[in-house]
XYZ file of C-alpha atoms in Angstrom:
601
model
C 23.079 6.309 -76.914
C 26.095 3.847 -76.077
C 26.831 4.032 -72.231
C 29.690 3.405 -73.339
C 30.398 6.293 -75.226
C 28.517 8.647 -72.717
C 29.438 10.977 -69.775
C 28.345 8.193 -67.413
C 30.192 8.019 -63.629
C 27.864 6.648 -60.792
C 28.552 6.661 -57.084
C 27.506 3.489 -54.419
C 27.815 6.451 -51.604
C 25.444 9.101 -50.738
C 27.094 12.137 -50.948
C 27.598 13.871 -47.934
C 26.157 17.301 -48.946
C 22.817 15.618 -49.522
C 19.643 15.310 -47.226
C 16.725 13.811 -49.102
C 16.519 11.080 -51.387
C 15.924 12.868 -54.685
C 18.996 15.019 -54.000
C 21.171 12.018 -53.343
C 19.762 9.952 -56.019
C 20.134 12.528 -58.825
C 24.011 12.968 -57.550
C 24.768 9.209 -56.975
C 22.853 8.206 -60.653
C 25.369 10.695 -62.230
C 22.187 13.372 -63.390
C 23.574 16.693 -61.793
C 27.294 17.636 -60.643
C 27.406 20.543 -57.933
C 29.806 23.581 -58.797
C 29.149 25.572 -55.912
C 26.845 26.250 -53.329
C 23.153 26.114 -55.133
C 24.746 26.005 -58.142
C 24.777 22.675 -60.216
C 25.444 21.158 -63.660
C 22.645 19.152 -65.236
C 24.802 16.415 -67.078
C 23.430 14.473 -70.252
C 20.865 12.325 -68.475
C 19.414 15.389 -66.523
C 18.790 17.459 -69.449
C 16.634 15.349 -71.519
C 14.684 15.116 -68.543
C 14.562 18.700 -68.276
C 13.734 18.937 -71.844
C 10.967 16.514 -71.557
C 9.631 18.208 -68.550
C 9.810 21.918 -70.856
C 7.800 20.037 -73.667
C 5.227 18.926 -71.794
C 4.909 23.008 -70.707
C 5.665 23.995 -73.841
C 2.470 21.992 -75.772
C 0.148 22.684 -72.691
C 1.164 26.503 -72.427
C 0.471 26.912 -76.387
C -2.890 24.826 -76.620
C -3.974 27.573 -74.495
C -2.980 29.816 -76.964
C -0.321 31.809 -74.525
C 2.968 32.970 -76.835
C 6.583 31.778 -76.011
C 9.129 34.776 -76.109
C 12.323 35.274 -74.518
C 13.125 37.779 -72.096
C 16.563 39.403 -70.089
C 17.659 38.029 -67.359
C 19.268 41.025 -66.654
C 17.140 43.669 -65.177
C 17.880 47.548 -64.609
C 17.006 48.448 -61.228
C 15.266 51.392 -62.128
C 12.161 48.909 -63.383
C 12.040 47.642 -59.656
C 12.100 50.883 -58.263
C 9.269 51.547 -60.294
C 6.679 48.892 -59.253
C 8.557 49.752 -55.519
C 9.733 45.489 -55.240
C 13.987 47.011 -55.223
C 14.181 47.220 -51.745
C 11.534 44.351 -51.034
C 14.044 41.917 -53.177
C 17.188 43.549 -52.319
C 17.057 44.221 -48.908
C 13.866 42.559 -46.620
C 13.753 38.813 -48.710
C 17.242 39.575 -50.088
C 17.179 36.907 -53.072
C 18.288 38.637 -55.470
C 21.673 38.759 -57.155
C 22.017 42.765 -57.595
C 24.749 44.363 -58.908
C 26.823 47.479 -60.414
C 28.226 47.877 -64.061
C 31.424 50.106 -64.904
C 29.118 53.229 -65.397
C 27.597 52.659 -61.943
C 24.121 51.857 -63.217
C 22.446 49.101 -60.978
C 21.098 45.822 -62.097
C 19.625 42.842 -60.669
C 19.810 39.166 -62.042
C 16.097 37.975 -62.733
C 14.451 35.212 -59.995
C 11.216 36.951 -61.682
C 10.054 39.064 -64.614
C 6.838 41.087 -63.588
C 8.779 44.183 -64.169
C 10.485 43.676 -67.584
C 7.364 41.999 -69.130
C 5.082 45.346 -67.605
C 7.408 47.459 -69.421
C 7.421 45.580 -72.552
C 3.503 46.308 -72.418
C 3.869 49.357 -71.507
C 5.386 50.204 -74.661
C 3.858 48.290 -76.847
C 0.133 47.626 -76.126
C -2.319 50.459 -76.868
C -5.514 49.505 -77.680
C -8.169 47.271 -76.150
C -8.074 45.211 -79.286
C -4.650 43.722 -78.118
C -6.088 41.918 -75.785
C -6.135 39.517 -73.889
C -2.552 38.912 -74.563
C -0.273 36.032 -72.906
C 3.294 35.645 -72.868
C 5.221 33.092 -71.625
C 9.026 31.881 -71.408
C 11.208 29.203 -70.527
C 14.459 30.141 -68.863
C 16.829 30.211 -66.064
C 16.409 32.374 -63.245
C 18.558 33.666 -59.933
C 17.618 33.674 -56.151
C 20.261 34.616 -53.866
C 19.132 32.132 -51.178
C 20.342 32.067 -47.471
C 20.610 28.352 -47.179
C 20.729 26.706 -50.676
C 19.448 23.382 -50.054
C 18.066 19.976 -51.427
C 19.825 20.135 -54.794
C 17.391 21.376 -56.832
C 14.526 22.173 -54.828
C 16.121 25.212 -53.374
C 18.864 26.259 -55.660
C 20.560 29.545 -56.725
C 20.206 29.168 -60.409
C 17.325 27.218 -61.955
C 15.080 26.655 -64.725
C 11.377 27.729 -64.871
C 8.431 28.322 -66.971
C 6.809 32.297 -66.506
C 4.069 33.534 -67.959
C 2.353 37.228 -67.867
C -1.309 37.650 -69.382
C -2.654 40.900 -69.962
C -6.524 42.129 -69.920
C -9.181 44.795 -70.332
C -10.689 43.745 -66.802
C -11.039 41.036 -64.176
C -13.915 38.905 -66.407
C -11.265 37.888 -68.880
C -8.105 38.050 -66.266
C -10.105 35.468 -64.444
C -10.797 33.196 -67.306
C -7.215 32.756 -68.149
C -6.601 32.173 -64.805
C -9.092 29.141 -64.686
C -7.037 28.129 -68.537
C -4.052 28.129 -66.264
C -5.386 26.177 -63.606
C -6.479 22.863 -66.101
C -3.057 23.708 -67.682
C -1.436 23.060 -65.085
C -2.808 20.105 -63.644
C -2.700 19.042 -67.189
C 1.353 19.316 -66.888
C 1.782 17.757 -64.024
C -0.637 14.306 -64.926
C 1.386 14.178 -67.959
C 4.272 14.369 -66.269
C 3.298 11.033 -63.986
C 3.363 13.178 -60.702
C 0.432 13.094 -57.891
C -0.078 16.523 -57.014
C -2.856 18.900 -54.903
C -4.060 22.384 -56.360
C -4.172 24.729 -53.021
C -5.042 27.952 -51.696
C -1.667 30.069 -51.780
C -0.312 32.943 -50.223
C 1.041 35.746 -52.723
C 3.944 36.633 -50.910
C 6.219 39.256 -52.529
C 4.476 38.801 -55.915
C 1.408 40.014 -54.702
C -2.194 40.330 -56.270
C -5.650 39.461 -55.220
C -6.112 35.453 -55.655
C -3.381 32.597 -56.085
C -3.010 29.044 -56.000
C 0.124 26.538 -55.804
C 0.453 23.128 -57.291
C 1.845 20.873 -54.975
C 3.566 17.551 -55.765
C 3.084 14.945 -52.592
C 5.866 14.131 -51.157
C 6.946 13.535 -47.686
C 9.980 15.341 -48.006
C 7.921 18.637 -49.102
C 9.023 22.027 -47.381
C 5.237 22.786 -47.389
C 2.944 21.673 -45.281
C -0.626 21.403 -46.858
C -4.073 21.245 -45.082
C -7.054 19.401 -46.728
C -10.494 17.727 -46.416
C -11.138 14.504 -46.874
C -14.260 15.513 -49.154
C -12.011 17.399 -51.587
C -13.667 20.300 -51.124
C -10.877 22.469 -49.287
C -6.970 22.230 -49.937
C -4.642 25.651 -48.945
C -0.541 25.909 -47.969
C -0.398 26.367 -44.095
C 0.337 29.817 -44.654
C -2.656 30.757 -46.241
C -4.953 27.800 -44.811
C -8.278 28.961 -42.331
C -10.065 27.148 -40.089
C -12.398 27.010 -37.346
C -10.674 26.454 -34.099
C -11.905 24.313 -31.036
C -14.221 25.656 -29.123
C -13.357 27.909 -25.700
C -14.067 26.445 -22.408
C -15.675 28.083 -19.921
C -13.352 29.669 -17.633
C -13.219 28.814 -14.239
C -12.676 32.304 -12.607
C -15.290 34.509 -11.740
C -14.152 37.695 -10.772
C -11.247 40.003 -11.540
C -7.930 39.293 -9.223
C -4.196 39.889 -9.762
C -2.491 36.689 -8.664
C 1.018 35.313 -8.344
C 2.330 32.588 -10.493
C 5.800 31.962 -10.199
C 7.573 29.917 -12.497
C 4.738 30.028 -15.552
C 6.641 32.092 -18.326
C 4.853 29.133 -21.054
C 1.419 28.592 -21.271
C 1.914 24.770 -20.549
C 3.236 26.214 -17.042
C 0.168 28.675 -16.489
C -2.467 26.262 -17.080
C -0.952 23.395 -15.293
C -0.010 26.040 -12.242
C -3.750 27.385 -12.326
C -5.711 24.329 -13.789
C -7.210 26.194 -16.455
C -7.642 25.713 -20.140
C -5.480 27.247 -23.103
C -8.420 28.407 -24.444
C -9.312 30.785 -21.633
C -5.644 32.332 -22.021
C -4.946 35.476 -23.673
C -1.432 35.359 -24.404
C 0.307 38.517 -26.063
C 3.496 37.634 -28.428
C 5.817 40.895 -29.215
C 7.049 41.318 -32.388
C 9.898 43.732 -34.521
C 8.651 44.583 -37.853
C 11.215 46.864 -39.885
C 9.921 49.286 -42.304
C 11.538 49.889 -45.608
C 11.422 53.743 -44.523
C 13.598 52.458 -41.646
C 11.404 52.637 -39.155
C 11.372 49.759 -36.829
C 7.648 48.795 -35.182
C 6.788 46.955 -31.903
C 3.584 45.090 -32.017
C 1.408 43.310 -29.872
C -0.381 40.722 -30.971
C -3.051 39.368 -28.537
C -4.309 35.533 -29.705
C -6.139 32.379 -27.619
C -3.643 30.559 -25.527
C -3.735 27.370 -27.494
C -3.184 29.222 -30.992
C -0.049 30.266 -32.680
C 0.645 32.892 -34.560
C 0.977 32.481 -38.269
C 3.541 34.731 -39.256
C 2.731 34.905 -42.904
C -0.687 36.274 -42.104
C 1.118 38.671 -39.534
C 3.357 40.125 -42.160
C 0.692 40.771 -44.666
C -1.280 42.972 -42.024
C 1.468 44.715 -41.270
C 2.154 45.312 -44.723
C -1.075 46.959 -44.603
C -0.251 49.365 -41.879
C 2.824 50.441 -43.907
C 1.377 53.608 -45.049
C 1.270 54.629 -41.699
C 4.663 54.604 -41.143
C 5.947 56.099 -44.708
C 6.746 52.967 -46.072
C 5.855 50.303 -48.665
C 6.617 47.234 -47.193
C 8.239 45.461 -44.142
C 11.344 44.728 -44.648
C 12.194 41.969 -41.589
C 9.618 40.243 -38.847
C 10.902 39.010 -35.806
C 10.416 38.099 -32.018
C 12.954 40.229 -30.646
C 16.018 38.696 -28.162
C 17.526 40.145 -25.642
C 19.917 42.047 -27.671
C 17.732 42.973 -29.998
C 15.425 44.442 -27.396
C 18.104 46.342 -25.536
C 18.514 48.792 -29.117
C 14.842 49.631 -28.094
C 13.443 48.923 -24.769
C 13.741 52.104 -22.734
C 13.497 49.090 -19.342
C 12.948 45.233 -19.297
C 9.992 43.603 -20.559
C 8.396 41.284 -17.952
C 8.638 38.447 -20.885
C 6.048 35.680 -20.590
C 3.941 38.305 -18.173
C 2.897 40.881 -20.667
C -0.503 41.949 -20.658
C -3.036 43.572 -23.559
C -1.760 47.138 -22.219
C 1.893 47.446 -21.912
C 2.889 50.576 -21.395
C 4.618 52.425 -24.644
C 6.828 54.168 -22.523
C 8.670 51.079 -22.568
C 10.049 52.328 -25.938
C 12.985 54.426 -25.961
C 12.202 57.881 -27.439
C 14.276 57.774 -30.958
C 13.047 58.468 -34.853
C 13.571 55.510 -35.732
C 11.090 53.868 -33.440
C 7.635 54.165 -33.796
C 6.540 56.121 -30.272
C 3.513 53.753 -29.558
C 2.984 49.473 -29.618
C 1.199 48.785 -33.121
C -1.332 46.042 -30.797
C -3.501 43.689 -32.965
C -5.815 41.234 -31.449
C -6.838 38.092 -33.167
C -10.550 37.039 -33.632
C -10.007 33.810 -30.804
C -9.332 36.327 -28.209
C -12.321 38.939 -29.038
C -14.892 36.990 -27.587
C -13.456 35.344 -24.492
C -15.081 36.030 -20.983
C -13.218 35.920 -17.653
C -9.896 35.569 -19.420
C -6.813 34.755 -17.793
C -3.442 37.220 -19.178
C -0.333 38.587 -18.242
C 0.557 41.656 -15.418
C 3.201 43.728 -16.911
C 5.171 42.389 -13.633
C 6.781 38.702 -13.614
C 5.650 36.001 -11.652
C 2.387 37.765 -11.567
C -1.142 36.752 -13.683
C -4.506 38.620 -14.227
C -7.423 36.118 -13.792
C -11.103 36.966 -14.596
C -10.301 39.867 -17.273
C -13.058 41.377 -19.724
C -12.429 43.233 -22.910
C -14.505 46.706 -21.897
C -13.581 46.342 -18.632
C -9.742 45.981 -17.181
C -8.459 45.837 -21.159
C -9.207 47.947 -24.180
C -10.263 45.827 -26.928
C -7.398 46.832 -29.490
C -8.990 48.787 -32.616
C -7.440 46.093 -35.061
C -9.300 42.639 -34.935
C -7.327 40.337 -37.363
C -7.088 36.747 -38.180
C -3.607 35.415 -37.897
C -3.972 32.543 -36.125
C -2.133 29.056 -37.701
C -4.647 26.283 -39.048
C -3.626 23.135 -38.330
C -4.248 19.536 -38.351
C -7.654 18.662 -36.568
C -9.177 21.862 -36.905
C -12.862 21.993 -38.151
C -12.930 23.223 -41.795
C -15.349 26.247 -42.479
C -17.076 24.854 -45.191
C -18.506 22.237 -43.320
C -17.957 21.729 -39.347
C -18.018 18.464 -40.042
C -14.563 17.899 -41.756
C -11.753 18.112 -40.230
C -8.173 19.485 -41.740
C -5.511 16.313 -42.489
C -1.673 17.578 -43.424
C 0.365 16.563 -46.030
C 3.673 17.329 -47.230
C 4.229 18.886 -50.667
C 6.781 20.495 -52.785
C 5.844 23.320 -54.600
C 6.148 23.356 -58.506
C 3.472 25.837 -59.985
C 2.360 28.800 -58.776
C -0.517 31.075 -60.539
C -1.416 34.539 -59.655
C -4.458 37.178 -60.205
C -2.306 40.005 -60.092
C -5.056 43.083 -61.328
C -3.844 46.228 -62.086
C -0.750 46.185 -58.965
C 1.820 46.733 -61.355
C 0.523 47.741 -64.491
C -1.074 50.823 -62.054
C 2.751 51.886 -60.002
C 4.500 51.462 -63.508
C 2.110 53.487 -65.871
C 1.308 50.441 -67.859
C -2.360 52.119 -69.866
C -4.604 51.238 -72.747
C -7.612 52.843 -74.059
C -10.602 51.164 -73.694
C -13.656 51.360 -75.788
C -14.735 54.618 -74.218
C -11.472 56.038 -74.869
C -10.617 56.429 -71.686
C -6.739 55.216 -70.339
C -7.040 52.035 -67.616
C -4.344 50.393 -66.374
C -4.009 46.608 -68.036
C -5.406 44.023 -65.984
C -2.292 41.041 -65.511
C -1.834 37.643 -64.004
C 0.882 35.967 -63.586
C 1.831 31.518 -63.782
C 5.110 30.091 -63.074
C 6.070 26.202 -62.974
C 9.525 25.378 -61.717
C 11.112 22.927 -64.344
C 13.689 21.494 -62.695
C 12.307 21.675 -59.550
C 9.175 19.339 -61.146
C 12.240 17.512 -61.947
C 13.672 16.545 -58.870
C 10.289 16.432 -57.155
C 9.475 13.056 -59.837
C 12.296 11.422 -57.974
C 11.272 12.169 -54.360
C 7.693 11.103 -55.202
C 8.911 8.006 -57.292
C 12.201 5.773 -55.932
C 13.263 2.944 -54.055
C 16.227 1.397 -52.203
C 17.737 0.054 -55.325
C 17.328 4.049 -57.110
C 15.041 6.588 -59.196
C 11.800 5.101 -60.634
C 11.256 8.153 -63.577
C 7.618 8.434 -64.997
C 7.898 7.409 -68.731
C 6.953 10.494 -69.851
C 10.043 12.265 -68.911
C 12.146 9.121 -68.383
C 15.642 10.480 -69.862
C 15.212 7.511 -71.811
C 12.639 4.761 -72.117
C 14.386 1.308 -72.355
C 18.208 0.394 -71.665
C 19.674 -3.179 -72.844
C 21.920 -4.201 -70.794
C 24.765 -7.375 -72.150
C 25.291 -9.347 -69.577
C 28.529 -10.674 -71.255
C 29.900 -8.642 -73.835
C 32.123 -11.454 -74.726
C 29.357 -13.237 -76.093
C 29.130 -12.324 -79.806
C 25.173 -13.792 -79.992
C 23.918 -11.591 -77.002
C 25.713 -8.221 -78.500
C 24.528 -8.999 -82.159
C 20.446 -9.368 -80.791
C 21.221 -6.392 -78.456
C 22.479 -4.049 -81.354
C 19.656 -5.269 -84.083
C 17.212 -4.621 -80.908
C 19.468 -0.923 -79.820
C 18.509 -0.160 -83.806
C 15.065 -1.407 -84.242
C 13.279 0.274 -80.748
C 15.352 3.722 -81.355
C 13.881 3.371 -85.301
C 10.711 2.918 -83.569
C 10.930 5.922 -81.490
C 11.571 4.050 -78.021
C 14.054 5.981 -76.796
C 16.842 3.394 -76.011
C 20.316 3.100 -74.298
C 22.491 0.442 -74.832
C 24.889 -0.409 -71.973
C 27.738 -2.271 -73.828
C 30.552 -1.356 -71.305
C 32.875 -3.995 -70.040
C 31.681 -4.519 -66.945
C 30.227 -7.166 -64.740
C 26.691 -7.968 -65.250
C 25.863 -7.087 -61.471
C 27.355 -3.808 -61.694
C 25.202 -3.035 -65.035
C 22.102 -3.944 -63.439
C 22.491 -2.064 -60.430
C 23.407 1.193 -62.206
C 20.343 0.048 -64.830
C 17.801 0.435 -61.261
C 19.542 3.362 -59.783
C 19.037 5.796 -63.438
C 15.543 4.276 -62.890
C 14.896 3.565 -66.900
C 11.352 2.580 -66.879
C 11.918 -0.674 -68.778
C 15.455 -3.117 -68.655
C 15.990 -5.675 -71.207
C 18.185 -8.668 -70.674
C 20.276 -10.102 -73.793
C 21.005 -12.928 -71.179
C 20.023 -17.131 -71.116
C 16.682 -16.869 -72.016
C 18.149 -15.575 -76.096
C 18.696 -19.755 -76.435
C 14.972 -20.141 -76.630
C 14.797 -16.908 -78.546
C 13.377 -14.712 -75.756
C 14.395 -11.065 -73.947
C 14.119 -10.968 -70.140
C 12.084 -7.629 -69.727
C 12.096 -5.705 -66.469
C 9.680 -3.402 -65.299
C 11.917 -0.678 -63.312
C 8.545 0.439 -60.944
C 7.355 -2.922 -59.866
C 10.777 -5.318 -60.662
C 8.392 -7.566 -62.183
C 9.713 -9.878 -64.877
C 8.958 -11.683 -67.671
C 10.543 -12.883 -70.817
C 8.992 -12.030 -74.352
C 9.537 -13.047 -77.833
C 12.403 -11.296 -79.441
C 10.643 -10.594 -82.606
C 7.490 -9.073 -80.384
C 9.669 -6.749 -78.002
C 9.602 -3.339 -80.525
C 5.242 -3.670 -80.297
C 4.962 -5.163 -76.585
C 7.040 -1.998 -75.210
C 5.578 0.454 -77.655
C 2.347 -0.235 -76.244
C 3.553 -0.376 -72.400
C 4.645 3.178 -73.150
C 1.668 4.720 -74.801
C -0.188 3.192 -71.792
C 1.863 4.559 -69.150
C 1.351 8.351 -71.167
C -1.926 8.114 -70.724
């Protein structure tokens, strides 16, 4: 391709709608064009990345022997009633697009396809000889997000990679599932990026077992926790840990005691010279059914621990049954105005103890009657504790579960791991962070919706089981973007080869010079004959201008039809390392078809 001749505009300003480097890169080197909020065009340059990027899937998804197909991204509600994820999507994470046709029949725009793909087995699988069976497609999908950010990281409209397998139990669920995981990592080498496997949450997908794929980058919404041994990697949100051992408190017997002032726990321990870890602090939360019924809970964790609200959610998702409902559809600490819709009189806030009363809850059927109170394993086993009064500006010191507090029935573990705790593998290690972006995602789903949506086969008794599935998505164009915010400098993007839009450019320095544009067509010919991907920037510009825009695309290799064509040489430039050096014109095709098959590898 002639820059000349292509849809080719850069900009020498960050935009002002970006905030990391990949975003502003990718707008700046002409790639993508926003149209509205979340919503952007990839331009020529961006889609053969993105094409490259779907290859790569493409070949490791089918050596696996998974089957591409094609399914709608429109989606009748009805199949999300079903599997009981409508209100879940609609209404408590709220990302998805849904809508109403002219005969009042609602639909929602796909940001997943559990529910179409169960239905399509459903229908058409009957036997245990089907299986295992694997589908997988490439195509855009919808999330209606609050705060579309970072380009492409966290748009409305993207492009991923989903796949659904299907199986007679968990044996063969879990070998594909292990296919998946080499798959993936095999993706992501090919595609030049360093990247982590971790533990993963299943959020709103659900299932028994999951792991992301995380691409390292600094600028990564995730935070990940791992050992230096490589034996333990997991997403904050699912990451455990041993914490740091409790000190021994320094009260001895049970008192009531004022404390003015010490609503924090930095306060309290500095006003009574005690350790956090003799501090049992109680955090209220809101959880909101699906069944509309809203929840207070009480969750009672060490002093120096937080609460890791992911954790949280799951076990109250749990506890749904109890209160009619599926799922929760909002968390939260309550504010002031929130709590004046429930609390029957003021909470003594930073003074609440283990056994608040429930009659601070206003009598009303929408309110559960009674505190939901958890208490997390840190707290179980502490001796002469230190906790709140139910009255402000007033402390218990020297508390005992058994004693002046009911241990609650519900002993969880929500507490946050974080950097510098011990791991539980080995006491030894301890967790370091990183920051990563998420690109792949693979589930052990089981039988959670082939079971709520009737999907059956018979098995070789005869008898009708519910299919075994698993689910693995990789987000294209997010893998995209995160290449660039692993891989760039001040001068621009530095692309891996292997998804490079392109994997030279010749650049004329003067295009008035009839020598330099006669070697730099007969070269333009020759390396595209070759299959080196070439562009050829013979616009009329100034040679500056042409190499700057040459580092800020971030074309793995530049080639210079400049003074060094007297002695019958190219000036090659490496775009990762700026390095420079001038080669034979006659030996460029071979010397760069060999710098690229190394770089693949």
């Amino acid at each position: 391709m002639r820059l000349s001749q292509m849809l080719f505009v850069t900009l020498r300003e960050d935009p002002a709608e970006a905030e990391i480097p990949s975003h502003k890169l990718l707008l700046r080197a002409g790639y993508i064009r926003r149209i509205g909020s979340g919503i952007y065009a990839y331009l020529p340059l961006m889609w053969r990345v993105l094409r490259k990027v779907s290859q790569i899937v493409r070949e490791e998804m089918d050596a696996t022997g998974a089957q591409e197909c094609l399914l709608p991204q429109l989606q009748p509600a009805d199949l999300w009633r079903e599997s009981g994820r409508w209100d879940t999507y609609t209404q408590a994470e709220g990302i998805m697009f849904a809508l109403t046709d002219r005969q009042d029949r609602e639909l929602g725009l796909g940001p997943t396809h559990e529910e179409v793909i169960t239905t399509v087995a459903k229908e058409m699988i009957r036997s245990y000889r089907q299986l295992p069976l694997h589908l997988y497609q490439i195509q855009t999908k919808f999330r209606d997000e609050i705060r579309p950010r970072f380009g492409l990281m966290r748009g409305r409209e993207f492009i991923m990679k989903d796949g659904y397998s299907f199986h007679t139990d968990e044996e063969s669920l879990k070998k594909t599932y292990q296919d998946m995981d080499r798959a993936y990592s095999n993706m992501l080498r090919r595609c030049g990026l360093k990247f982590r496997p971790v533990d993963a949450d299943s959020g709103a997908i659900g299932g028994s077992g999951s792991q992301e794929f995380m691409v390292l980058a600094e600028a990564g919404e995730d935070e990940v926790l791992y050992t230096e041994d490589g034996q333990y990697a997991a997403n904050v949100e699912k990451a455990i840990s041993l914490p740091a051992d409790a000190e021994t408190s320094p009260f001895t017997s049970y008192e009531k005691r004022e404390t003015p002032g010490t609503d924090t726990i930095e306060k309290l321990c500095k006003f009574l010279k005690c350790s956090a870890t003799q501090i049992v602090k109680n955090v209220l939360y809101q959880a909101v059914y699906d069944s509309g019924m809203t929840v207070l809970v009480i969750v009672s964790i060490r002093g120096d621990q937080d609460v890791n609200e992911v954790k949280l959610l799951n076990e109250l998702t749990k506890q749904a049954d109890k209160y009619g409902s599926k799922t929760v559809l909002a968390l939260s600490v309550p504010d002031a105005d929130a709590q004046k819709k429930w609390a029957a009189q003021s909470l003594p806030l930073g003074y609440i103890a283990p056994n608040v009363e429930d009659s601070y809850i206003k009598s009303d059927k929408s309110l559960a009657p009674k505190f939901l109170r958890l208490v997390d394993q840190t707290a179980v086993e502490l001796k002469n504790f230190v906790t709140g009064s139910n009255e402000s500006g007033y402390h218990i010191v020297g508390a005992n579960w058994g004693e002046q507090f009911q241990l609650p029935e519900k002993v969880v573990d929500v507490r946050k791991a974080k950097a510098g705790d011990r791991a539980t593998h080995n006491s030894s290690q301890t967790l370091q962070s990183a920051r990563g972006i998420e690109v792949g995602h693979i589930f052990q789903l089981g039988i959670k919706y082939s079971k709520a949506m009737g999907a059956t086969y018979t098995n070789e008794q005869g008898e009708e089981v519910p299919l075994v599935m698993g689910c693995y998505g990789v987000g294209v164009s997010r893998l995209a973007q995160s290449a660039v915010e692993q891989s760039y400098d001040k001068d621009g993007i530095i692309w891996p080869v292997a998804i490079a839009p392109y994997h030279a450019i010749i650049t004329v320095p003067n295009v008035g010079d009839a020598n330099q544009v006669e070697v730099a067509e007969k070269l333009y010919n020759e390396l595209n004959q070759a299959g080196i991907e070439t562009l050829l920037d013979d616009r009329d510009e100034r040679a500056g201008v042409k190499f700057k825009d040459a580092d800020l695309i971030g074309i793995p290799y530049r080639l210079v039809t400049g003074r060094s064509l007297k002695e019958g040489k190219l000036e090659v430039v490496e775009r990762a390392t700026h390095k420079s050096q001038e080669i034979p014109v006659g030996e460029v095709v071979e010397t760069l078809k060999q710098w690229i098959e190394a770089a693949k590898q």
